[in-house]
Amino acid sequence: MQTQSIIAMLIGSMIAACAFGDDSWPQFRGHGGLGIGSGNPPVEWDVQTGQNVFWKTPIPGLGHSAPIVWGDHVFVTTAVNTDTNNPSVETGWSGGAGESAKDTGQWTWQVMCLQLGTGKIRWIKDACAGEPAIKRHLKASHANCTPATDGEFVIAFFGSEGLYCFNIDGELIWKHDFGTLRSGPYDAPELEWGFASSPIIHNGLVIVQCDCLNTNFVAILDIKTGKEIRRIDRDGEVATWSTPLVVTSEDRQQIVCNGYRQMAGYDLKTGERLWQLKGGGDVPVPTPLFANGLIYLTNGHGRSPIYAINPDATGDLTPHDEESEISGLAWRQSRDGSYMPTPLVLGRRLYTCNDNGRLSVRDAMTGDLIYRERVGTTSHTYSASAVAAGGHIYFVSEHGEVTVIEEGNVFKKVASNDLEEIVMATPAISGDRLLIRTVRNLYCLARK
């Protein structure tokens, strides 16, 4: 067991090293979903004077998908409405009602490619058009899923409107229809919130997690043809807005999925469920992480636990009480988890910022609390996940306030920057460039 853990830690370190050695940012939160970039982006900028604003490009429509980067290509998705150039979007708790936006008109779902060096648009392709099958939450968009690329293909997922594969030059290669995917709270099925799980690419495979009110599965497709190779049943799961993760350890390749009734790991080749865990928050959003040889899972709404799971775990890992000893769990905390943003692991520290801006930093190997501090303005909420590079961590509030702190065992605020726009999308990092998408623009921030 000890040897396996050491090997798993080495593999996790190698994955992290790859992220630091590559300026591409190919999926939601970059390589392995770790949220760690290479280079040294700026910590201060000014959108009024243009200080460290390398370029700014307006993005039509509304989309909360994050930008991704491959070479000199930047990809984003959006949904454009026929009745308004500026679709409404709410921030904060929106009264806590969970209502859907009252949109009118038709929508066009688009994939865009920009030039990293200049911000100029290379191409825009329409994936589909029409009336959405599902309404969106007041805070959501109809383009929530971050695309993914391997440098040859670009995968864009629009939920009920389909999964699309373009080549890097914008030619449509294939599309796949999963039917209507109803996303909303399981205890209030009349509410429609919109789909948000992003696709990932692994060794020529496209993997999507579709946990919805009317269907629950993970689909594995061939990236060249769009042919569905395997479908893993997640029967009984509630709607989930989390992106899956492939974890490679000594003798396993597994797909890890967040969930309420099925936080679980599945064998990549067979689809067999290897382990499962239940009882977290009932609106699962954060993406699983793999670092230091451990799988980290958190979710919120109702409860906000954090779990550190051994990748060789088997069976049911659900604790029966606070004192239960479970061999597959390295450690757990019943609080300090996250509802919306995905945490960040840097070295031996786990940074978990909840949607209310409360940051908890714990020892990633033991779960012991290092410090707890509030990030940014007290009244701000956070939907975007934190990213890190150059020894700094970037937290972006929904109001566009970017708080930069220094990595370490004490809270040290380095800077606070105001983008003066609503931000729901998680930033991307490419070398010394920090890319932040607001509801109207895409900013590339770099030292001039």
Coordinates of C-alpha atoms in Angstrom, one line a residue:
M1 CA 0.0 0.0 0.0
Q2 CA 2.8 2.4 0.9
T3 CA 4.7 1.7 -2.3
Q4 CA 1.5 2.2 -4.4
S5 CA 0.9 5.6 -2.6
I6 CA 4.4 6.7 -3.4
I7 CA 4.1 5.8 -7.0
A8 CA 0.7 7.5 -7.2
M9 CA 2.3 10.7 -5.8
L10 CA 5.1 10.6 -8.3
I11 CA 2.6 10.2 -11.2
G12 CA 0.6 13.1 -9.8
S13 CA 3.8 15.2 -9.6
M14 CA 4.6 14.3 -13.2
I15 CA 1.1 15.5 -14.3
A16 CA 1.6 18.8 -12.5
A17 CA 5.1 19.1 -14.0
C18 CA 3.5 18.8 -17.5
A19 CA 1.2 21.6 -16.7
F20 CA 4.0 23.9 -15.7
G21 CA 6.1 23.0 -18.8
D22 CA 3.4 23.7 -21.4
D23 CA 1.8 27.1 -22.3
S24 CA -1.3 25.4 -23.7
W25 CA -4.5 25.4 -21.6
P26 CA -6.5 22.7 -23.4
Q27 CA -9.7 22.3 -21.2
F28 CA -11.6 23.6 -18.2
R29 CA -8.8 24.7 -15.8
G30 CA -6.0 23.6 -18.0
H31 CA -4.0 20.4 -17.9
G32 CA -5.7 17.8 -15.7
G33 CA -8.2 20.4 -14.5
L34 CA -5.5 21.5 -12.0
G35 CA -5.8 25.3 -12.7
I36 CA -2.1 25.7 -12.6
G37 CA -0.3 27.7 -15.4
S38 CA 3.2 28.2 -16.5
G39 CA 4.9 31.5 -16.8
N40 CA 4.4 34.7 -14.7
P41 CA 1.3 36.7 -15.6
P42 CA 0.8 40.2 -14.2
V43 CA -0.7 40.7 -10.7
E44 CA -1.8 44.3 -11.5
W45 CA -3.6 45.9 -14.4
D46 CA -6.0 48.8 -15.1
V47 CA -8.7 48.5 -17.7
Q48 CA -9.2 52.3 -17.8
T49 CA -5.6 53.2 -18.6
G50 CA -4.7 50.0 -20.4
Q51 CA -1.9 49.1 -18.0
N52 CA -1.0 45.5 -18.7
V53 CA -4.1 45.0 -20.9
F54 CA -2.4 43.3 -23.9
W55 CA -5.7 43.2 -25.8
K56 CA -9.5 43.2 -25.3
T57 CA -11.9 41.6 -27.8
P58 CA -15.7 41.9 -27.6
I59 CA -17.5 38.5 -27.5
P60 CA -21.0 38.5 -28.9
G61 CA -23.9 36.9 -27.1
L62 CA -23.6 35.4 -23.7
G63 CA -21.5 32.5 -22.5
H64 CA -19.9 31.4 -19.2
S65 CA -17.6 28.9 -20.8
A66 CA -13.9 29.6 -20.1
P67 CA -11.4 30.3 -22.9
I68 CA -8.9 27.5 -23.8
V69 CA -5.5 27.9 -25.6
W70 CA -3.5 25.9 -28.0
G71 CA -0.4 27.5 -29.5
D72 CA -1.6 30.9 -31.0
H73 CA -5.2 29.8 -30.9
V74 CA -7.8 30.8 -28.3
F75 CA -11.2 29.1 -28.4
V76 CA -14.4 30.2 -26.7
T77 CA -18.1 29.3 -27.1
T78 CA -21.1 31.6 -26.9
A79 CA -24.9 31.8 -27.6
V80 CA -26.2 34.7 -29.5
N81 CA -29.8 35.9 -29.1
T82 CA -31.9 37.4 -32.0
D83 CA -33.8 39.8 -29.7
T84 CA -31.0 41.4 -27.8
N85 CA -27.2 41.9 -28.1
N86 CA -26.9 41.9 -24.3
P87 CA -28.9 39.0 -22.7
S88 CA -29.5 39.6 -19.0
V89 CA -27.5 37.8 -16.3
E90 CA -27.8 38.1 -12.5
T91 CA -25.2 37.9 -9.8
G92 CA -25.2 36.8 -6.1
W93 CA -27.9 34.6 -4.7
S94 CA -30.7 36.1 -7.0
G95 CA -33.1 35.9 -4.1
G96 CA -32.4 32.2 -3.7
A97 CA -35.5 31.3 -5.8
G98 CA -33.6 29.4 -8.5
E99 CA -35.8 30.9 -11.3
S100 CA -35.1 30.6 -15.0
A101 CA -34.3 33.6 -17.2
K102 CA -37.3 34.9 -19.2
D103 CA -35.7 35.0 -22.6
T104 CA -37.4 35.6 -25.9
G105 CA -36.2 35.0 -29.4
Q106 CA -34.0 32.4 -31.0
W107 CA -30.4 31.5 -30.2
T108 CA -27.4 30.6 -32.2
W109 CA -24.7 28.5 -30.6
Q110 CA -21.2 29.4 -31.8
V111 CA -17.6 28.4 -31.5
M112 CA -15.0 31.2 -31.9
C113 CA -11.3 31.1 -32.5
L114 CA -9.1 34.1 -31.8
Q115 CA -5.4 34.8 -32.3
L116 CA -3.6 34.7 -28.9
G117 CA -1.0 37.3 -30.0
T118 CA -3.4 40.0 -31.1
G119 CA -7.0 39.1 -30.0
K120 CA -8.2 39.2 -33.6
I121 CA -10.9 36.7 -34.6
R122 CA -9.7 33.9 -36.8
W123 CA -13.1 32.3 -37.4
I124 CA -16.6 32.0 -36.0
K125 CA -18.7 28.9 -36.7
D126 CA -22.4 28.3 -36.0
A127 CA -23.0 24.9 -34.4
C128 CA -26.8 25.1 -34.4
A129 CA -29.7 27.6 -34.0
G130 CA -33.2 27.6 -32.7
E131 CA -35.2 27.7 -29.5
P132 CA -33.3 26.2 -26.5
A133 CA -34.7 22.8 -25.3
I134 CA -34.1 23.9 -21.7
K135 CA -34.2 27.3 -20.1
R136 CA -31.2 28.8 -18.3
H137 CA -30.8 29.9 -14.7
L138 CA -30.9 33.6 -14.1
K139 CA -27.2 33.5 -13.5
A140 CA -26.4 31.0 -16.3
S141 CA -26.0 31.1 -20.0
H142 CA -26.7 28.7 -22.9
A143 CA -23.0 28.2 -23.4
N144 CA -21.7 27.1 -20.0
C145 CA -19.5 24.2 -21.0
T146 CA -15.8 25.0 -21.6
P147 CA -14.6 23.5 -24.9
A148 CA -11.6 21.1 -25.1
T149 CA -8.8 20.6 -27.6
D150 CA -5.9 18.3 -28.4
G151 CA -4.4 20.7 -31.0
E152 CA -6.1 18.9 -33.9
F153 CA -9.8 18.8 -32.8
V154 CA -11.9 21.2 -30.8
I155 CA -14.8 19.8 -28.8
A156 CA -17.7 22.0 -27.9
F157 CA -20.7 20.8 -25.8
F158 CA -24.0 22.7 -25.6
G159 CA -26.0 20.2 -23.6
S160 CA -29.4 19.5 -25.2
E161 CA -28.2 21.3 -28.3
G162 CA -25.5 18.6 -28.9
L163 CA -21.8 17.8 -28.9
Y164 CA -19.7 19.1 -31.8
C165 CA -16.2 18.4 -33.1
F166 CA -14.4 21.0 -35.3
N167 CA -10.9 20.8 -36.5
I168 CA -8.5 23.6 -35.5
D169 CA -9.4 25.5 -38.7
G170 CA -13.1 25.5 -38.0
E171 CA -14.3 22.7 -40.2
L172 CA -17.1 20.6 -38.6
I173 CA -16.0 17.0 -38.4
W174 CA -19.0 15.4 -36.5
K175 CA -21.8 16.1 -34.1
H176 CA -23.5 13.9 -31.6
D177 CA -27.0 14.3 -30.1
F178 CA -27.7 13.1 -26.6
G179 CA -31.3 14.3 -26.7
T180 CA -32.8 16.6 -24.1
L181 CA -30.7 16.9 -21.0
R182 CA -32.8 18.4 -18.2
S183 CA -30.7 20.1 -15.6
G184 CA -32.2 21.5 -12.4
P185 CA -32.7 20.7 -8.7
Y186 CA -34.0 17.1 -8.1
D187 CA -36.5 18.3 -5.5
A188 CA -38.0 21.0 -7.8
P189 CA -38.1 19.5 -11.3
E190 CA -40.1 22.5 -12.6
L191 CA -37.0 24.6 -12.4
E192 CA -34.6 24.6 -15.4
W193 CA -31.1 25.8 -14.9
G194 CA -29.1 24.7 -18.0
F195 CA -26.3 22.2 -18.6
A196 CA -22.7 23.0 -17.6
S197 CA -20.5 19.9 -17.5
S198 CA -17.5 20.4 -19.8
P199 CA -16.0 17.7 -22.1
I200 CA -12.5 16.4 -21.6
I201 CA -10.2 14.7 -24.0
H202 CA -8.0 11.7 -23.1
N203 CA -5.8 9.7 -25.5
G204 CA -8.1 10.1 -28.5
L205 CA -11.3 9.8 -26.4
V206 CA -14.0 12.4 -25.6
I207 CA -15.5 12.0 -22.2
V208 CA -18.7 13.8 -21.1
Q209 CA -20.7 13.5 -17.8
C210 CA -24.4 13.8 -18.3
D211 CA -26.1 13.7 -14.9
C212 CA -29.6 15.2 -15.4
L213 CA -33.1 14.9 -14.1
N214 CA -34.2 12.6 -17.0
T215 CA -30.9 10.6 -17.6
N216 CA -27.6 9.9 -15.9
F217 CA -24.5 8.6 -17.7
V218 CA -20.9 9.1 -18.7
A219 CA -20.3 8.8 -22.4
I220 CA -17.0 7.9 -24.0
L221 CA -16.6 8.7 -27.8
D222 CA -14.0 8.4 -30.4
I223 CA -12.6 11.8 -31.1
K224 CA -12.1 11.2 -34.8
T225 CA -15.5 9.8 -35.6
G226 CA -17.8 10.8 -32.8
K227 CA -18.8 7.1 -32.4
E228 CA -20.0 6.3 -28.9
I229 CA -17.6 3.6 -27.6
R230 CA -19.1 3.1 -24.1
R231 CA -21.8 4.5 -21.9
I232 CA -21.5 4.2 -18.1
D233 CA -24.8 4.2 -16.2
R234 CA -25.1 6.5 -13.2
D235 CA -28.7 5.6 -12.5
G236 CA -30.3 7.4 -9.6
E237 CA -27.9 10.4 -9.6
V238 CA -29.2 13.9 -9.4
A239 CA -28.4 16.7 -11.8
T240 CA -24.7 17.5 -11.6
W241 CA -22.7 20.4 -13.1
S242 CA -19.3 19.0 -12.6
T243 CA -16.6 18.1 -15.2
P244 CA -15.2 14.6 -15.0
L245 CA -11.5 13.7 -14.5
V246 CA -9.3 10.8 -15.7
V247 CA -6.9 9.6 -13.0
T248 CA -4.0 7.5 -13.9
S249 CA -2.3 5.6 -11.0
E250 CA -0.1 2.5 -10.7
D251 CA -2.5 -0.1 -12.0
R252 CA -5.6 1.9 -12.8
Q253 CA -7.1 4.4 -15.3
Q254 CA -10.3 5.6 -13.9
I255 CA -12.9 8.3 -14.7
V256 CA -13.8 10.2 -11.5
C257 CA -17.2 11.9 -11.3
N258 CA -18.6 14.2 -8.7
G259 CA -22.1 13.7 -7.5
Y260 CA -24.6 13.7 -4.7
R261 CA -25.5 10.0 -4.6
Q262 CA -22.5 8.8 -6.6
M263 CA -19.2 10.4 -6.2
A264 CA -17.4 7.6 -7.9
G265 CA -14.5 6.2 -9.8
Y266 CA -15.1 4.0 -12.9
D267 CA -12.6 1.8 -14.8
L268 CA -11.8 3.7 -18.1
K269 CA -11.7 0.5 -20.2
T270 CA -14.6 -1.5 -18.8
G271 CA -16.9 1.1 -17.1
E272 CA -16.9 -0.9 -13.9
R273 CA -17.5 1.1 -10.8
L274 CA -14.5 0.8 -8.6
W275 CA -15.6 2.9 -5.6
Q276 CA -18.4 5.2 -4.6
L277 CA -19.2 7.8 -2.0
K278 CA -22.5 9.6 -1.2
G279 CA -23.9 12.2 1.2
G280 CA -22.3 15.5 0.1
G281 CA -24.0 18.6 -1.2
D282 CA -27.1 18.0 -3.4
V283 CA -26.0 20.5 -6.1
P284 CA -22.6 19.1 -7.2
V285 CA -20.5 21.6 -9.2
P286 CA -16.7 21.5 -8.4
T287 CA -14.5 19.3 -10.6
P288 CA -12.5 16.5 -9.0
L289 CA -8.7 17.0 -8.7
F290 CA -5.8 14.6 -8.6
A291 CA -2.6 15.8 -6.9
N292 CA -0.1 14.5 -4.4
G293 CA -1.3 10.9 -5.2
L294 CA -4.8 11.7 -3.9
I295 CA -8.2 12.4 -5.4
Y296 CA -9.9 15.5 -4.0
L297 CA -13.7 15.9 -4.1
T298 CA -15.9 18.6 -2.6
N299 CA -19.5 19.8 -3.2
G300 CA -21.9 22.0 -1.5
H301 CA -25.6 23.1 -1.0
G302 CA -26.9 21.6 2.2
R303 CA -23.5 20.1 3.1
S304 CA -20.0 21.1 2.1
P305 CA -17.6 18.2 2.9
I306 CA -14.1 17.7 1.5
Y307 CA -12.8 14.2 0.7
A308 CA -9.2 13.1 0.0
I309 CA -9.5 9.6 -1.6
N310 CA -6.8 7.0 -2.3
P311 CA -6.8 6.2 -6.1
D312 CA -6.7 2.5 -5.3
A313 CA -9.8 2.7 -3.1
T314 CA -12.5 0.1 -3.6
G315 CA -16.2 -0.3 -2.6
D316 CA -18.4 2.0 -0.6
L317 CA -16.4 4.8 1.1
T318 CA -19.3 6.5 2.7
P319 CA -18.6 7.3 6.4
H320 CA -21.4 6.2 8.7
D321 CA -20.4 8.9 11.3
E322 CA -17.7 11.4 12.1
E323 CA -15.5 8.8 13.8
S324 CA -15.7 6.1 11.0
E325 CA -12.4 4.9 9.7
I326 CA -12.5 4.1 6.0
S327 CA -9.4 2.6 4.4
G328 CA -10.0 4.3 1.0
L329 CA -10.2 7.8 2.5
A330 CA -6.9 9.5 3.3
W331 CA -8.8 12.2 5.2
R332 CA -12.1 14.1 5.2
Q333 CA -13.7 17.3 6.6
S334 CA -17.4 17.8 7.1
R335 CA -17.1 21.5 6.4
D336 CA -15.1 24.1 4.5
G337 CA -15.9 22.6 1.1
S338 CA -17.1 24.5 -2.0
Y339 CA -20.5 25.0 -3.6
M340 CA -19.5 26.6 -6.9
P341 CA -15.7 27.1 -7.4
T342 CA -13.3 24.2 -7.9
P343 CA -10.5 24.1 -5.3
L344 CA -6.8 24.4 -6.1
V345 CA -3.9 22.2 -5.0
L346 CA -0.4 23.8 -4.9
G347 CA 2.2 21.6 -3.4
R348 CA 1.0 20.4 0.0
R349 CA -1.7 23.1 0.3
L350 CA -5.4 22.8 -0.7
Y351 CA -7.0 26.2 -1.4
T352 CA -10.8 26.0 -1.2
C353 CA -12.8 29.2 -1.8
N354 CA -16.5 29.0 -1.4
D355 CA -19.0 31.1 -3.4
N356 CA -19.2 33.6 -0.5
G357 CA -15.5 34.3 -0.8
R358 CA -14.4 32.4 2.3
L359 CA -11.0 30.8 1.6
S360 CA -9.8 27.9 3.6
V361 CA -6.3 26.6 3.2
R362 CA -5.5 23.1 4.5
D363 CA -2.6 20.6 4.4
A364 CA -3.4 18.6 1.3
M365 CA -2.0 15.4 2.8
T366 CA -3.7 15.5 6.2
G367 CA -6.6 18.0 6.0
D368 CA -5.2 20.1 8.9
L369 CA -6.3 23.7 8.7
I370 CA -3.5 26.2 7.9
Y371 CA -5.5 29.4 7.8
R372 CA -9.0 30.7 6.9
E373 CA -9.5 34.2 5.4
R374 CA -12.1 36.1 3.4
V375 CA -11.1 37.0 -0.2
G376 CA -12.1 40.2 -1.8
T377 CA -15.1 42.5 -0.9
T378 CA -17.4 41.0 1.7
S379 CA -20.6 41.4 -0.4
H380 CA -19.2 39.7 -3.5
T381 CA -19.9 36.2 -4.6
Y382 CA -17.7 33.8 -6.6
S383 CA -18.7 31.4 -9.4
A384 CA -15.3 31.3 -11.3
S385 CA -12.6 28.9 -10.0
A386 CA -9.2 30.1 -8.8
V387 CA -6.2 29.7 -11.0
A388 CA -2.5 30.0 -10.2
A389 CA 0.9 30.8 -11.8
G390 CA 4.2 32.4 -10.8
G391 CA 3.6 31.9 -7.1
H392 CA 0.3 33.8 -7.2
I393 CA -3.3 32.8 -7.0
Y394 CA -6.1 34.7 -8.8
F395 CA -9.7 34.8 -7.4
V396 CA -12.3 36.5 -9.6
S397 CA -15.6 37.6 -8.1
E398 CA -18.9 37.8 -10.1
H399 CA -18.5 41.6 -9.9
G400 CA -15.2 41.5 -11.7
E401 CA -13.0 42.1 -8.7
V402 CA -9.8 40.0 -9.1
T403 CA -7.9 39.4 -5.8
V404 CA -4.4 38.2 -6.1
I405 CA -2.7 36.5 -3.2
E406 CA 0.7 35.0 -2.7
E407 CA 1.1 31.2 -2.4
G408 CA 2.1 30.2 1.1
N409 CA 1.1 29.3 4.7
V410 CA -0.1 32.8 5.5
F411 CA -2.6 35.0 3.8
K412 CA -0.8 37.7 1.9
K413 CA -2.9 39.9 -0.5
V414 CA -0.7 41.2 -3.4
A415 CA -3.2 43.2 -5.4
S416 CA -6.9 43.9 -6.2
N417 CA -8.0 44.7 -9.7
D418 CA -11.4 45.7 -11.0
L419 CA -12.5 44.6 -14.5
E420 CA -15.7 46.6 -14.1
E421 CA -17.8 43.9 -15.6
I422 CA -19.6 40.7 -14.5
V423 CA -17.4 37.6 -14.6
M424 CA -18.7 34.0 -14.3
A425 CA -16.1 32.2 -16.4
T426 CA -12.9 30.7 -14.9
P427 CA -9.7 32.4 -16.2
A428 CA -7.1 30.6 -18.4
I429 CA -3.3 31.0 -18.3
S430 CA -0.9 30.7 -21.2
G431 CA 2.7 31.4 -20.3
D432 CA 2.8 35.0 -19.1
R433 CA -0.7 35.8 -20.3
L434 CA -3.8 35.7 -18.1
L435 CA -7.1 35.4 -20.1
I436 CA -10.3 36.5 -18.3
R437 CA -13.7 36.4 -20.0
T438 CA -16.3 38.8 -18.8
V439 CA -19.9 38.7 -19.9
R440 CA -19.1 41.1 -22.8
N441 CA -15.3 40.8 -23.5
L442 CA -12.3 38.6 -23.5
Y443 CA -9.2 40.2 -21.9
C444 CA -5.6 39.2 -22.4
L445 CA -3.6 40.5 -19.5
A446 CA 0.2 40.6 -19.8
R447 CA 3.2 42.8 -19.0
K448 CA 3.7 45.1 -21.9

